Every structure is written in C-alpha cells, then in structure tokens.
C-alpha cells in the first residue's frame, strides 16, 4: 500500500512537471511541436486548407498607378456626376494623359520621371475642384433661417465663390474648422489622423489665399487644401 | 387578399430588377467622418484590406469598413475580406489589373478592356474553375439589357474585327461587375467569308480570344504564342526552360544550324530554346492574324498557315515540315519536370489539348497564385515566400475548387502582404 501511494504521488508529480514544462515552453514558441503551430494559427484557414507560418520579409511599399489614381481620387473624395455635369471624365482623362508619368505597375521602380508629384498634383487639383464645386458647395443651405450643412469635409466653412455671402456661422476663415476639414480629408485620403505639424503645413498653404481680397478666396483655399493632401505620397502610397 | 400580395411581390421584383439594371456604375461613399471616434487597429486593418482588394480608398465611416471592422474584431477575418471581394471594384479594378498583365503583349495594366480581360473578370466573378480560363469554350460580353447605351454590339463588326465593343466599358464608365454576361460557344471569322462568323472549331479559353491572338499571332512564326503561353500562364520566361539536351526534331527549318558559320553556337544556345518551343509551335499551325478590316484572328483547319514553314532554304538539307496541329512537349525532362509539374498528356492535337496541358500543370496554379500576390500586394513575391506560394497553390488545386477569389482572400490577409512583413 505504501509503495502504491508512493507511485501515485510520483505519477502525479510527473504529470505536473510535464504539464508545467509544456505550458511554460509552449508560450515561448518552443513548445512541444516545432512546426510553429502557434504562428501558423495566424493564417486564416478554412475547410482543410494548409496554414503557413508568418515569414519575415523586407516589404516594399506599393503605390497607386496608371488610371487607378483617377478611381482612387473619385472614391476617396466622393466625386460624382451631378445632373448633367460630367465630373468623372475630366479626372479620368487627366489620368490617361499623365499615365506615362505615373507608376505603371504600382511599384516605385516603374516611375519614369521625377514629375510624378507634379502630375499627381494636377490630377488632385482637377478632382478637388469638381468635388468642392459640385459635391461640397451645394450641400450647404439655409432652410427657414437655419443652416443645413451636410458637407463631408469643409463643414462650417464658406467655400463658395462669393465671400460676401459668408456669415458668422459659416465664415470664410476659421482655424479650428479648417483644422477639422484637414482632419476629415486625412481620414479619407490618408487613412489616419494628422499631426499638428501636418495641419500647420497644410494651413500655411491655404492661409495666404484666405487673407487676400478676392471674392472666391474661400473656394480657392479649399481647393488648395484638398489638392495638397490628395497629391502626397500618403495618398498615393496605398 | 392572396392575389394582392402576389401583385405586390411581382411589382417588388420588377421594380427591384429595374433599379438593379440601372445600377451599372459604382457610387462613391458619401458618409461624414466622425472625428470624435478614435481609429482603432481593426478599423485601420479593415481599410487597408479593403484598399488592397479594390484599389479604392474609402472613409472609415463607410458601412463596408464598419462591417469589416466588426468581423475582424470577432476573429472572422475571412468574412471581413469577403466584404471587399463582393465589391464591384474588386473586379473592375483589381481583377482587371491582373488580367491586363496576362492579356497584353506589354504585360501592362495600361490598356483598354478587351475580350480576354472581360473573360477573366466575368469568369472570376462567376466563380468558374480557373482551368477553364484556358480550356473553356465561352467568352464574356456586355449585356445590352443592362447597358442599353452600349450600342456597339455587332458580333462581326464590333467584337471579332475590332475592340469597339469592349472600348465602351471605359468610354461609358460601365461597371464590368454589373454588365458582363457569359456567352457559351466561342465565335471566329469564317475563313472563307470575312463578313461571316462561325463557331470556333478549336476553342481554348483566353488563348483563342481576339486580344490574345492580336498580341501574339501577328506576323512572326507563331513561336511567340508558345513562348507567351508559358510566360503568362506558367510564369516561366523561355530562358528558364531552355533545354539543349533535347533533340531538335521539331526545330523549324528557318532556324539556321550554323549561325555565324558556327554550328556549336546553334547546339549550345539556339537549340536550347528552339528544341522545346518548336516542339509545341505546331499547335498553332492553322492560326494567323489578319490585319485587314481592323484585324481579326483567322483559323483555317484545312490549311497550315504559310508562315509556319517559311524560310526553309535556311536548311535545305532537312525535310521536316509542319503538316498539322499535333504537338509533343519537349519541356518535360530534367529540371523542367519539377518546374512545371505536368499532369496528364504532354502530347496531343490542337489548341484545346495544349491549353489543357498547361491548365492541369502544378505550375499553372503556382503562377496564378503569383499573379494574385502581385496584384493584391503590389509587388512580385520574394524568393523567401516560396512556401506561401507553393502551399496556397496546392490548396487552390486540391481544396479550393480552383476559385481565384479564395487566393485573394488568403493572400490579402498575409502579414507579408498587407501587414508589416513580420518585422
């Protein structure tokens, strides 16, 4: 009986030790099986598919390319054809005209000239103009003395062609509201939030325009703000 | 009362069809970002995956990103990517891009839509077994009921003799996802009457599409058709499968055996490519490209195209002439056996048999996987990622019913693709 109890104790200790070893080593990635099954579980397999563990590799960025730049601008900025106004054709045509100077395959190697940022800027300007004039501006209205602002980006700002129509509730210039517009554009175009330094930089492009006396300074400043943000590598690098 | 319900149901179906039929272009997102909502890692991942699969950046407030975020948070990553794969832009942008590289001479996405591209987009949209892209006897065109404004639809004058029909996709900004319809039975121009169309007698998927033939059957000696078939469908440029140990039984007589008066140069260099390539060139014995009337693919089973046996005076001592479309694949020995993983016959007759040999090889699956990787990850896979390509290709072949969309699902989720590369 004494021997049997001793054997039971030894057996329990053995189980405890083996179990502890497995637990300790498993979570340090050198568990009982060396097939990396913990990492292979990160491969989302279904129906008997074979998992593959992650492999370390030096990734290169990809970049929007060819005519896809036009589509990305249209989708990212929400440009639509409105009534009988064709807003998409000019953007697509501009992309086709610039095709040889944009990346061909979506990699940096196939950029053929240093002019990519210039052409990206041109495309962005075309898209931004049409977005602001045809999509944003009409979504600001006054209904029974109440301002109805359904715009996506430049909420609370006057971005029309006649600065005299601006009101205290919808001014041409307001730093807080402009920063919010930049933040909304960044989320749509860059897929992230801005830093204060980035906002300062973009504002510095729009501010001189807002300070001049031209009637359409609100519209022009909005176009410049949008263009600057839609022609960066943060947008092209998708 | 039941009749009233029936009436409403029918009206609902008809109205639904009408609104669906009118929706042939995609509307961009119009939601407003909530700046007070923090961007969570799942939201960012959802957007990155969506853009990788559709090429379209959309805001975080878009309901597609919201749905994908919920799936990712619940550990249902494959369901998350399926939201993106159900989007028209996956087909209109990404599949089109992949097909453009395969279907053009320049291997470039800078091209208008053509019948080859349309067949890729339509077939993948419909979940067709990818092998049928080479072996199938069907094609895709614009459905006039869904796009009545696409009036260039005459089979002979707008489809077989030029690209006007497919140019309408871009000209009218049509969504291929919505407007393409499958047509069973490929058609070609009647070799005896250029104004007539007849059923293709040796159909071979996209190989016998007008775009593919235009890219590779113009002039020359039809060797490019073999070379490019291996390059595009098996991701194997000829320098990789050249084999000068094979006999030069089928090397054309237009290839001099003493280039620069040096027979060794032929034996060491020229024979390496020509021995395997020419052994299959005869598959296209009845094929030519006619550049008249806009250009069309000509197939005449009663005659061997003259260019197949041209310049025989280069080798007057030889007697070999191509007399039919039988082939005998000489890229089957040594390293080529493992490279291609041939399964089934490597000899046969006609383009359909040739296409079947390519489509049933293991390398076809690996090549498609490589094409998918390049399309969704924006670069060719590095050598270190061979295990991923090989494993996914095997699963594609044995478990995933050759559904290309499954390859996109799996590859898009890889950290080597849309993650940080496991740094």
XYZ file of C-alpha atoms in Angstrom, chain B residues 27 214 222-223 265 316 337 343 367:
9
model
C -21.454 55.399 -56.458
C -3.731 40.068 -81.683
C 3.725 31.672 -84.198
C 6.555 30.834 -81.814
C 26.544 28.218 -81.293
C 17.893 22.761 -97.454
C 9.703 18.071 -64.973
C -0.044 16.002 -65.107
C 1.614 31.044 -61.463
